[in-house]
Short mmCIF file of C-alpha atoms in Angstrom, two decimals:
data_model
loop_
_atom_site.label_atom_id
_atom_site.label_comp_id
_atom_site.label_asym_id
_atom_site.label_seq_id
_atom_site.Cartn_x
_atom_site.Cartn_y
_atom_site.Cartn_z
CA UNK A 1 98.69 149.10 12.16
CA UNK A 2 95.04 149.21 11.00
CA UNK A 3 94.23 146.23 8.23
CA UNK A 4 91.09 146.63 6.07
CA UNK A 5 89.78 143.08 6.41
CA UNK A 6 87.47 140.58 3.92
CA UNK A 7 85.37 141.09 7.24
CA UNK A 8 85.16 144.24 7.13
CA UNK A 9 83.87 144.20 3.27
CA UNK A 10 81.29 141.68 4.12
CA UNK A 11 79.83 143.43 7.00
CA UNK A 12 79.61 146.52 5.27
CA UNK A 13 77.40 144.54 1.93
CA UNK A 14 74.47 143.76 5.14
CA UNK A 15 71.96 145.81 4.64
CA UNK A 16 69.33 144.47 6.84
CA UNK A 17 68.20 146.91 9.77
CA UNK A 18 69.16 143.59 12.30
CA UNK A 19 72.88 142.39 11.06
CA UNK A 20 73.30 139.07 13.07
CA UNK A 21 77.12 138.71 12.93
CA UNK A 22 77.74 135.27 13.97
CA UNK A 23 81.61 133.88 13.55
CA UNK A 24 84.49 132.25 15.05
CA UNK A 25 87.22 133.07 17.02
CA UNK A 26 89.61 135.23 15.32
CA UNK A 27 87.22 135.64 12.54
CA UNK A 28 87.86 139.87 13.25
CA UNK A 29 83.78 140.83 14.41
CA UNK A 30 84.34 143.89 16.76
CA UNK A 31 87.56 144.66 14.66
CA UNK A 32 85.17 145.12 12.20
CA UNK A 33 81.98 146.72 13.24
CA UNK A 34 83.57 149.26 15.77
CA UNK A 35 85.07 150.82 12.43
CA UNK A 36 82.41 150.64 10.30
CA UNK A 37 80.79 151.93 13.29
CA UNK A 38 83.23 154.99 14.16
CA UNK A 39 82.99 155.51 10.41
CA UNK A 40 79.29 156.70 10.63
CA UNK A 41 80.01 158.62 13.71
CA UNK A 42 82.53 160.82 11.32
CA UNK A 43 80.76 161.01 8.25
CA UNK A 44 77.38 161.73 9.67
CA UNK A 45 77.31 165.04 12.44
CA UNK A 46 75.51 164.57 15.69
CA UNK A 47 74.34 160.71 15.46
CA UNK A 48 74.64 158.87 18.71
CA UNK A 49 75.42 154.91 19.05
CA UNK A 50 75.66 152.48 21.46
CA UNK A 51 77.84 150.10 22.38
CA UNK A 52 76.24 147.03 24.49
CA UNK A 53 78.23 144.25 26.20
CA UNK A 54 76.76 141.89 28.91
CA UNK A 55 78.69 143.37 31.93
CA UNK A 56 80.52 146.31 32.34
CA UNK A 57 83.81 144.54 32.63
CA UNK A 58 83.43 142.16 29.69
CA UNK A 59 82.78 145.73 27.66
CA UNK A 60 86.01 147.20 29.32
CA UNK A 61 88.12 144.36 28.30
CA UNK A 62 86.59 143.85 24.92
CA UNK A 63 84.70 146.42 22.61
CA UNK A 64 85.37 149.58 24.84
CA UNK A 65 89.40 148.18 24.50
CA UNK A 66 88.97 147.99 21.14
CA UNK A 67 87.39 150.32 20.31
CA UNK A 68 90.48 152.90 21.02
CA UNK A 69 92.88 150.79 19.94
CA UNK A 70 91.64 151.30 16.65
CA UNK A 71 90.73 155.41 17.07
CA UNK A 72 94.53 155.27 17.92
CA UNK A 73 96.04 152.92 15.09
CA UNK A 74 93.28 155.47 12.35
CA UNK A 75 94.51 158.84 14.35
CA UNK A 76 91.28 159.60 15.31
CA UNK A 77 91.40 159.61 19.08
CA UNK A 78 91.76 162.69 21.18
CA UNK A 79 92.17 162.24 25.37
CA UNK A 80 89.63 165.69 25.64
CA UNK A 81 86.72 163.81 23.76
CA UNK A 82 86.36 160.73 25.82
CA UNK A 83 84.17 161.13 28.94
CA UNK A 84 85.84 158.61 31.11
CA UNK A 85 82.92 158.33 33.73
CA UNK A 86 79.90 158.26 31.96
CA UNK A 87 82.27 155.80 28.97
CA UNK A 88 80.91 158.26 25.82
CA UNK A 89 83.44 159.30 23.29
CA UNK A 90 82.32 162.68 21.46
CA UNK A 91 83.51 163.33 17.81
CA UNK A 92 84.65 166.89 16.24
CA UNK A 93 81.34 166.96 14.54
CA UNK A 94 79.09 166.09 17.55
CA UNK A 95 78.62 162.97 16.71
CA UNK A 96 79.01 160.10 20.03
CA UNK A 97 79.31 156.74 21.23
CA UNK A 98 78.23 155.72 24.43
CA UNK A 99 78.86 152.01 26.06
CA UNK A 100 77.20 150.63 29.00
CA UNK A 101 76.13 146.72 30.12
CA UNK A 102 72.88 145.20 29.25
CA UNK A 103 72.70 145.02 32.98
CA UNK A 104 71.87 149.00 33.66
CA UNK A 105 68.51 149.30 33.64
CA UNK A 106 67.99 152.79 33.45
CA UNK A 107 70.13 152.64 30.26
CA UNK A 108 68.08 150.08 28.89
CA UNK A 109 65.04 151.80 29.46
CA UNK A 110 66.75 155.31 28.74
CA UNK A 111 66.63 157.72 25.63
CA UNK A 112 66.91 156.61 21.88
CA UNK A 113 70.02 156.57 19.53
CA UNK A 114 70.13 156.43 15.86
CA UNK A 115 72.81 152.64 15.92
CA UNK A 116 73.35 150.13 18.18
CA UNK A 117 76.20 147.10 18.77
CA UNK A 118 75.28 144.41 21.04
CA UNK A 119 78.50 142.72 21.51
CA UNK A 120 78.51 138.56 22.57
CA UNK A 121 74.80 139.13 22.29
CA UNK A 122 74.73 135.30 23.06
CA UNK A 123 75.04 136.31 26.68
CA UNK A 124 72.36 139.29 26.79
CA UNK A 125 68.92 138.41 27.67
CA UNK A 126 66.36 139.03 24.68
CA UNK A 127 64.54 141.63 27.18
CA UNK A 128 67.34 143.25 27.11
CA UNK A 129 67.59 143.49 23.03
CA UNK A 130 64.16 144.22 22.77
CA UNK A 131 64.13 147.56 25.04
CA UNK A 132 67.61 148.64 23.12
CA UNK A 133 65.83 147.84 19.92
CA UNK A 134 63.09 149.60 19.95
CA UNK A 135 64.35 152.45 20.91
CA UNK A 136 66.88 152.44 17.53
CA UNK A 137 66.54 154.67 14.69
CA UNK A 138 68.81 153.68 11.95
CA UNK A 139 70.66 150.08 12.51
CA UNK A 140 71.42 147.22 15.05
CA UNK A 141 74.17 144.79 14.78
CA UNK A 142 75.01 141.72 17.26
CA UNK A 143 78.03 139.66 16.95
CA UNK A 144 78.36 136.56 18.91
CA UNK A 145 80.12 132.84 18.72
CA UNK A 146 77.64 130.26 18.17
CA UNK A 147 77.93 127.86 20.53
CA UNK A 148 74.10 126.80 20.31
CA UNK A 149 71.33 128.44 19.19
CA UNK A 150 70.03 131.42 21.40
CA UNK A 151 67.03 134.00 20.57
CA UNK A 152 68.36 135.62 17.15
CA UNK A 153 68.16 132.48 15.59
CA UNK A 154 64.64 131.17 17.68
CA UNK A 155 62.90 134.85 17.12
CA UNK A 156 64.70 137.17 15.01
CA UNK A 157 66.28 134.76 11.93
CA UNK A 158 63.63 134.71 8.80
CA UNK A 159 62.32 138.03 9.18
CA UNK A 160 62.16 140.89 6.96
CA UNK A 161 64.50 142.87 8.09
CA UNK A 162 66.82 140.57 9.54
CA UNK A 163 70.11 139.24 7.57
CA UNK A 164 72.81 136.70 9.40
CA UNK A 165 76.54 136.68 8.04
CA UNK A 166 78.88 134.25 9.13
CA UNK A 167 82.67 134.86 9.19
CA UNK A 168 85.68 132.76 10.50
CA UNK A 169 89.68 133.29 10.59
CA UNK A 170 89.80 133.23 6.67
CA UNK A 171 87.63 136.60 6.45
CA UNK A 172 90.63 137.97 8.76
CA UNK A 173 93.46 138.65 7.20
CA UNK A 174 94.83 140.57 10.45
CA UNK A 175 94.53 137.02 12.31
CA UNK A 176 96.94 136.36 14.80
CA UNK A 177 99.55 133.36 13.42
CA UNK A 178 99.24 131.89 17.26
CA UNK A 179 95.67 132.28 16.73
CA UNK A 180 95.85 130.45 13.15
CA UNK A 181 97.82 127.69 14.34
CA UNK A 182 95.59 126.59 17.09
CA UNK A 183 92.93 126.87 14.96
CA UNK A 184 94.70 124.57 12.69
CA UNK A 185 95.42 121.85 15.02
CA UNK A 186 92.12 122.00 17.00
CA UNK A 187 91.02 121.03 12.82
CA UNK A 188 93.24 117.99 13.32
CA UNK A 189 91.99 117.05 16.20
CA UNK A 190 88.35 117.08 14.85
CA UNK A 191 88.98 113.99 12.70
CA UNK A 192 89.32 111.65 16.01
CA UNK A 193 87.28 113.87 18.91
CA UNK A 194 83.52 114.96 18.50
CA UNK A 195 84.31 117.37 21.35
CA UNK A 196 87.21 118.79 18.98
CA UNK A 197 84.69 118.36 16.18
CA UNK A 198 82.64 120.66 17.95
CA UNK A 199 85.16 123.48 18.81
CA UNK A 200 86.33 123.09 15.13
CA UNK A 201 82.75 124.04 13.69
CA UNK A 202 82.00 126.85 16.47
CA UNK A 203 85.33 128.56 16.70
CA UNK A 204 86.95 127.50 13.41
CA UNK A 205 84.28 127.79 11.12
CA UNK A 206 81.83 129.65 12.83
CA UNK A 207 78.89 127.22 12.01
CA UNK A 208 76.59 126.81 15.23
CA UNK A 209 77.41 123.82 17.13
CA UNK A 210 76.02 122.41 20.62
CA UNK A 211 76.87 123.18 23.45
CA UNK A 212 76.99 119.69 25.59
CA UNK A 213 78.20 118.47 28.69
CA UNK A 214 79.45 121.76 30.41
CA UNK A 215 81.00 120.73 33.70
CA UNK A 216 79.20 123.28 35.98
CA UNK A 217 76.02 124.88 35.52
CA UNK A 218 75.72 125.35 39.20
CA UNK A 219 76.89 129.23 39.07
CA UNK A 220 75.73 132.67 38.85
CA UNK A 221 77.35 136.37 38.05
CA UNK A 222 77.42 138.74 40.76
CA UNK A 223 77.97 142.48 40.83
CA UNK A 224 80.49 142.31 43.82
CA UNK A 225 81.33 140.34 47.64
CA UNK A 226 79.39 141.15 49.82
CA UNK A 227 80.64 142.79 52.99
CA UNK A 228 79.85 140.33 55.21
CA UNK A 229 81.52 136.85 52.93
CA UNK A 230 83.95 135.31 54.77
CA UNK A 231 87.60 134.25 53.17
CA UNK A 232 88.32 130.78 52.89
CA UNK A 233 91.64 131.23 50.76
CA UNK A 234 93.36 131.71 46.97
CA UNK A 235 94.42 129.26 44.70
CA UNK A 236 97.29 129.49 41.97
CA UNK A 237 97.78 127.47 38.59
CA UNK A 238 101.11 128.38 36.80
CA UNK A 239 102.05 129.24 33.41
CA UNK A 240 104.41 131.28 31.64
CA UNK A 241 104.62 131.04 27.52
CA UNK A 242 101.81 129.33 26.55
CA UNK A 243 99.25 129.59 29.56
CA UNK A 244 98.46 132.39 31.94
CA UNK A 245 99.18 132.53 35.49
CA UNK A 246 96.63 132.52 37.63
CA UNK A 247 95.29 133.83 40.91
CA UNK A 248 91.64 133.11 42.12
CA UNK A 249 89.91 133.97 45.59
CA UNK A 250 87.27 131.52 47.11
CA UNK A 251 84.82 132.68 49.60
CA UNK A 252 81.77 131.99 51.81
CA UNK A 253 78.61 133.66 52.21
CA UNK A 254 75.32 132.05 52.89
CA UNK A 255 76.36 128.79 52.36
CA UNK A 256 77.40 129.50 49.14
CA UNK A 257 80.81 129.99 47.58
CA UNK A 258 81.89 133.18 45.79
CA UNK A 259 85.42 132.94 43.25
CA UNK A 260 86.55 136.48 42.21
CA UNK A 261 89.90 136.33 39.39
CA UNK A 262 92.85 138.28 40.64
CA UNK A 263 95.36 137.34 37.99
CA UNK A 264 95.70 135.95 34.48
CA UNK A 265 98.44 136.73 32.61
CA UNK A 266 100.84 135.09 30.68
CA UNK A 267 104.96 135.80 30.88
CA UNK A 268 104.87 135.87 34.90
CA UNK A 269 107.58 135.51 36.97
CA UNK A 270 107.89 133.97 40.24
CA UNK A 271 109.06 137.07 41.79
CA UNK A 272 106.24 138.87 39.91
CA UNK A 273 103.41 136.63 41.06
CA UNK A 274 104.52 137.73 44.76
CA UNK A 275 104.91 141.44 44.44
CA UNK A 276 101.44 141.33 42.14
CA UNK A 277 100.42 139.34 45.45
CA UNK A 278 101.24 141.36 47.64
CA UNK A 279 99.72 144.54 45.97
CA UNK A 280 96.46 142.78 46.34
CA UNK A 281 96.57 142.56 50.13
CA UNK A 282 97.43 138.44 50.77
CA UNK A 283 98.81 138.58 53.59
CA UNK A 284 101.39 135.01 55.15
CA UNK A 285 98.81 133.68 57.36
CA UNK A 286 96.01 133.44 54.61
CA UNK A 287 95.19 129.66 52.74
CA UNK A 288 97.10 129.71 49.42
CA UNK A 289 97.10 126.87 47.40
CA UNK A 290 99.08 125.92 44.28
CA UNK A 291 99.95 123.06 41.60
CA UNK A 292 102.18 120.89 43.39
CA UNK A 293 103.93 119.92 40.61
CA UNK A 294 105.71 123.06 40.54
CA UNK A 295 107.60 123.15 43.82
CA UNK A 296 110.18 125.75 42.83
CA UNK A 297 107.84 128.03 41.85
CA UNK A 298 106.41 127.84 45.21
CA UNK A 299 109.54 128.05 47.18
CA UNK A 300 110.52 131.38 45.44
CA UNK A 301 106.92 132.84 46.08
CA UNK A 302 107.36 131.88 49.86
CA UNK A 303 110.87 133.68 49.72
CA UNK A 304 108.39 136.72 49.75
CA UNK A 305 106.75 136.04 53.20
CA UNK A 306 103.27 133.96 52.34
CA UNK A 307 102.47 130.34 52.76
CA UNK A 308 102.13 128.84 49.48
CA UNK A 309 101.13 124.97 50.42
CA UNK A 310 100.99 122.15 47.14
CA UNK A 311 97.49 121.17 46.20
CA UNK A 312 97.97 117.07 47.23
CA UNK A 313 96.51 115.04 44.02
CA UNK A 314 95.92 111.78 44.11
CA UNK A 315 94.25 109.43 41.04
CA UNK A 316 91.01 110.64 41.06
CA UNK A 317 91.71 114.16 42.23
CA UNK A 318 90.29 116.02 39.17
CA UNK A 319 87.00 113.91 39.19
CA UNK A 320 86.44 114.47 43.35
CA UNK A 321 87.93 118.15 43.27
CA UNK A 322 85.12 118.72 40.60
CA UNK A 323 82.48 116.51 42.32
CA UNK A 324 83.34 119.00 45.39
CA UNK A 325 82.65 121.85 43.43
CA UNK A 326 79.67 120.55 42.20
CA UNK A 327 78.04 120.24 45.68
CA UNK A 328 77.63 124.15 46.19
CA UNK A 329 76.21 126.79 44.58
CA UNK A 330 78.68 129.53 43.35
CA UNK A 331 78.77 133.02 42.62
CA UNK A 332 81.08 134.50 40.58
CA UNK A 333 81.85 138.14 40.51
CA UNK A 334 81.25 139.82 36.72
CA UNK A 335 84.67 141.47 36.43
CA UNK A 336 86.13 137.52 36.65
CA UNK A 337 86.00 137.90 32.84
CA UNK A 338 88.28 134.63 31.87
CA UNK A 339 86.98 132.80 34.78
CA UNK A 340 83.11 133.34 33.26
CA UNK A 341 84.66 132.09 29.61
CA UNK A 342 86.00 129.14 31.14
CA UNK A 343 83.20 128.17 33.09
CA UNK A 344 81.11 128.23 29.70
CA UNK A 345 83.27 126.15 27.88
CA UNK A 346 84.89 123.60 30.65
CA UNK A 347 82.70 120.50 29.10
CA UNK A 348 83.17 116.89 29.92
CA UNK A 349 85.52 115.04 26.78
CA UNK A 350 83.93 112.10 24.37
CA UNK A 351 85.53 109.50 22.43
CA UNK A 352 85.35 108.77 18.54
CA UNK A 353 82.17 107.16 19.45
CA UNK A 354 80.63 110.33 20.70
CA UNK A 355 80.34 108.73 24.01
CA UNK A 356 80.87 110.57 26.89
CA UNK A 357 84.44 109.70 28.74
CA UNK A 358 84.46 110.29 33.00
CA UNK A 359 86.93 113.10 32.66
CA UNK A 360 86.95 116.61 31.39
CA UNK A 361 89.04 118.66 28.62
CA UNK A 362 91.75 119.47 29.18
CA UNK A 363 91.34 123.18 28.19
CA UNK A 364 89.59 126.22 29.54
CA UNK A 365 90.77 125.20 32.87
CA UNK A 366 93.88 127.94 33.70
CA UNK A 367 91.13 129.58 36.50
CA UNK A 368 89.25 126.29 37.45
CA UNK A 369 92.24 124.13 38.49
CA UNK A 370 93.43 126.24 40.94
CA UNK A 371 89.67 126.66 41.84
CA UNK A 372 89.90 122.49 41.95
CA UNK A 373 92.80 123.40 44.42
CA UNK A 374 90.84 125.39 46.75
CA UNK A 375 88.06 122.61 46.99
CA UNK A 376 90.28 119.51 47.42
CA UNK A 377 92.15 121.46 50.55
CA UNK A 378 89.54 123.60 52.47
CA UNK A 379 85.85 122.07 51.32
CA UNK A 380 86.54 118.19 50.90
CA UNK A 381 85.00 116.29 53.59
CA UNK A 382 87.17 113.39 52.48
CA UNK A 383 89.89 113.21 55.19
CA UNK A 384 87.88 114.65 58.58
CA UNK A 385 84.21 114.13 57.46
CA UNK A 386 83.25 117.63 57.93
CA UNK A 387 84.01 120.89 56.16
CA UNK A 388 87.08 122.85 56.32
CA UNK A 389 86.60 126.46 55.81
CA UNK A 390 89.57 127.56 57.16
CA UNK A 391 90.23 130.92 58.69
CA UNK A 392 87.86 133.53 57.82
CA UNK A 393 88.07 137.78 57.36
CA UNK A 394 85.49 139.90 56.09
CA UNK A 395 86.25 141.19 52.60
#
């Protein structure tokens, strides 16, 4: 069911021709532009607006999803409007939405529209919001979570025609009561951990905050593998209720590594994880590595023909599997949505003193432990002295 939100009101009072949207997690941003949005589509005839995301998959998973779950939950969506390869939805009165990646140039650089969404704009060069811009007629909103300043607030805030509203849970009255009560106890948390402190203003409050100590900034997105990488091997982390499952690929090309996300889902079964394995092609003689700490788990999943071996841990495992990690330059592929979120937010923890500790959060880390796994078995040099890059296949 379809709430009207306290969001929804607010974003609807901006008039600026720039709305900077900044908020919080749960704080309901594309649940409330896309309708204000699909509102103008109906009430004005043969208006076109865009709908920009940083990749194609982030836009698939986020605005594009939402965006017809809430033409569904309204009655408004028909199969027969919806151009499924060019991603444009066409209204009764001629009116359309179109959605493509900040990363298609000839979109970028294509014709004009009369309203555009830049969704996460946080992650969209300002190149890329100053060719979509320009070429707007009537209104362009961003949303984003403000993690640390980025160019709205170093060369758009303070002018004319720019306005900034900033929303959090409260404004959402449609908020999630899972998504309430983590919010709530990352608050508590605040009061004895600057890193906590720090979530608490960014995703609770949605005040801009700093973003500090991220564990790896030694990666880059990439459109796909190339056909020539090499497989060194997968790497599970297990969860069920309150964590996803997940399943990650590692490979090599040029020296570098490439990590594509295969699975990450919550409610898994054993039995599941295998048949979902087996759809993807993983075959019994190919690396898998898991959490050892869960050898059931593994026994059932080698019931179903693979070799699943335990990741071996020792004291300092996190640190070295990390410091491993560290040593190469990655690539990951840009439909490895959760793995890009967690890569941005994996930080290193503090104490009440703001002092950096020599370990990292534990959170955001559901596709970089099992990444951790991958490293400490096939890429440490710790136990022969040289590299271990197992058996190899092309892609």
């Amino acid at each position: 069911m379809f709430q009207t939100t306290t969001a929804i009101s607010k974003i609807l009072k901006v008039e600026a021709f720039t709305k900077g949207i900044q908020g919080g997690t749960s704080a309901g941003k594309t649940f409330g532009i896309l309708p204000i949005e699909i509102n103008y589509c109906c009430t004005f005839p043969n208006t076109e607006t865009s709908i920009v995301s940083e990749s194609f998959p982030h836009l698939k998973r986020g605005a594009m999803k939402d965006f017809k779950k809430i033409m569904k939950f309204t009655g408004r969506w028909v199969d027969s409007h919806w151009h499924k390869t060019d991603s444009i939805y066409t209204f009764a009165n001629g009116s359309s939405m179109e959605f493509f990646s900040a990363d298609n140039d000839s979109k970028l650089r294509g014709a004009r529209r009369d309203r555009l969404y830049m969704n996460e704009a946080n992650n969209i060069k300002f190149s890329a919001y100053t060719e979509l811009a320009s070429r707007t007629k009537q209104s362009v909103t961003l949303d984003w979570n403000p993690t640390n300043p980025f160019w709205f607030h170093e060369e758009l805030l303070g002018d004319d025609d720019v306005e900034m509203l900033v929303l959090n849970y409260l404004d959402n009255e449609a908020c999630p009561e899972s998504a309430k009560k983590f919010i709530l106890k990352a608050k508590e948390k605040a009061k004895y951990s600057s890193w906590w402190a720090n979530w608490y203003k960014v995703y609770g409050l949605g005040q801009l905050g700093k973003l500090d100590g991220v564990v790896f900034d030694n990666w880059k997105q990439i459109d796909k593998i190339p056909q020539e990488a090499e497989l060194i091997g997968y790497g599970i982390d297990f969860g069920f209720t309150n964590d996803p499952t997940t399943l990650i690929a590692c490979y090599k090309w040029n020296s570098k590594l490439i990590w594509k996300e295969l699975i990450y889902e919550k409610g898994l079964t054993n039995d599941q994880i295998a048949k979902r394995m087996k759809s993807l092609g993983i075959k019994k003689n190919d690396f898998v590595v898991a959490d050892s700490s869960e050898p059931k788990s593994i026994a059932e999943i080698n019931y179903y023909g693979f070799y699943v071996k335990g990741a071996e841990k020792g004291a300092d495992s996190i640190n070295f599997g990390i410091s491993v990690l560290q040593e190469h330059e990655m690539l990951v592929t840009s439909d490895s949505v959760n793995m890009i979120k967690e890569l941005r937010k994996y930080s290193w923890d503090k104490d009440k003193t703001d002092k950096r500790l020599n370990k990292p959060i534990d959170e955001f880390n559901h596709t970089i432990d099992p990444m951790r796994y991958v490293a400490l078995m096939k890429l440490s040099k710790k136990k022969s002295g040289k590299r271990s890059w197992g058996r190899s296949r092309l892609v």
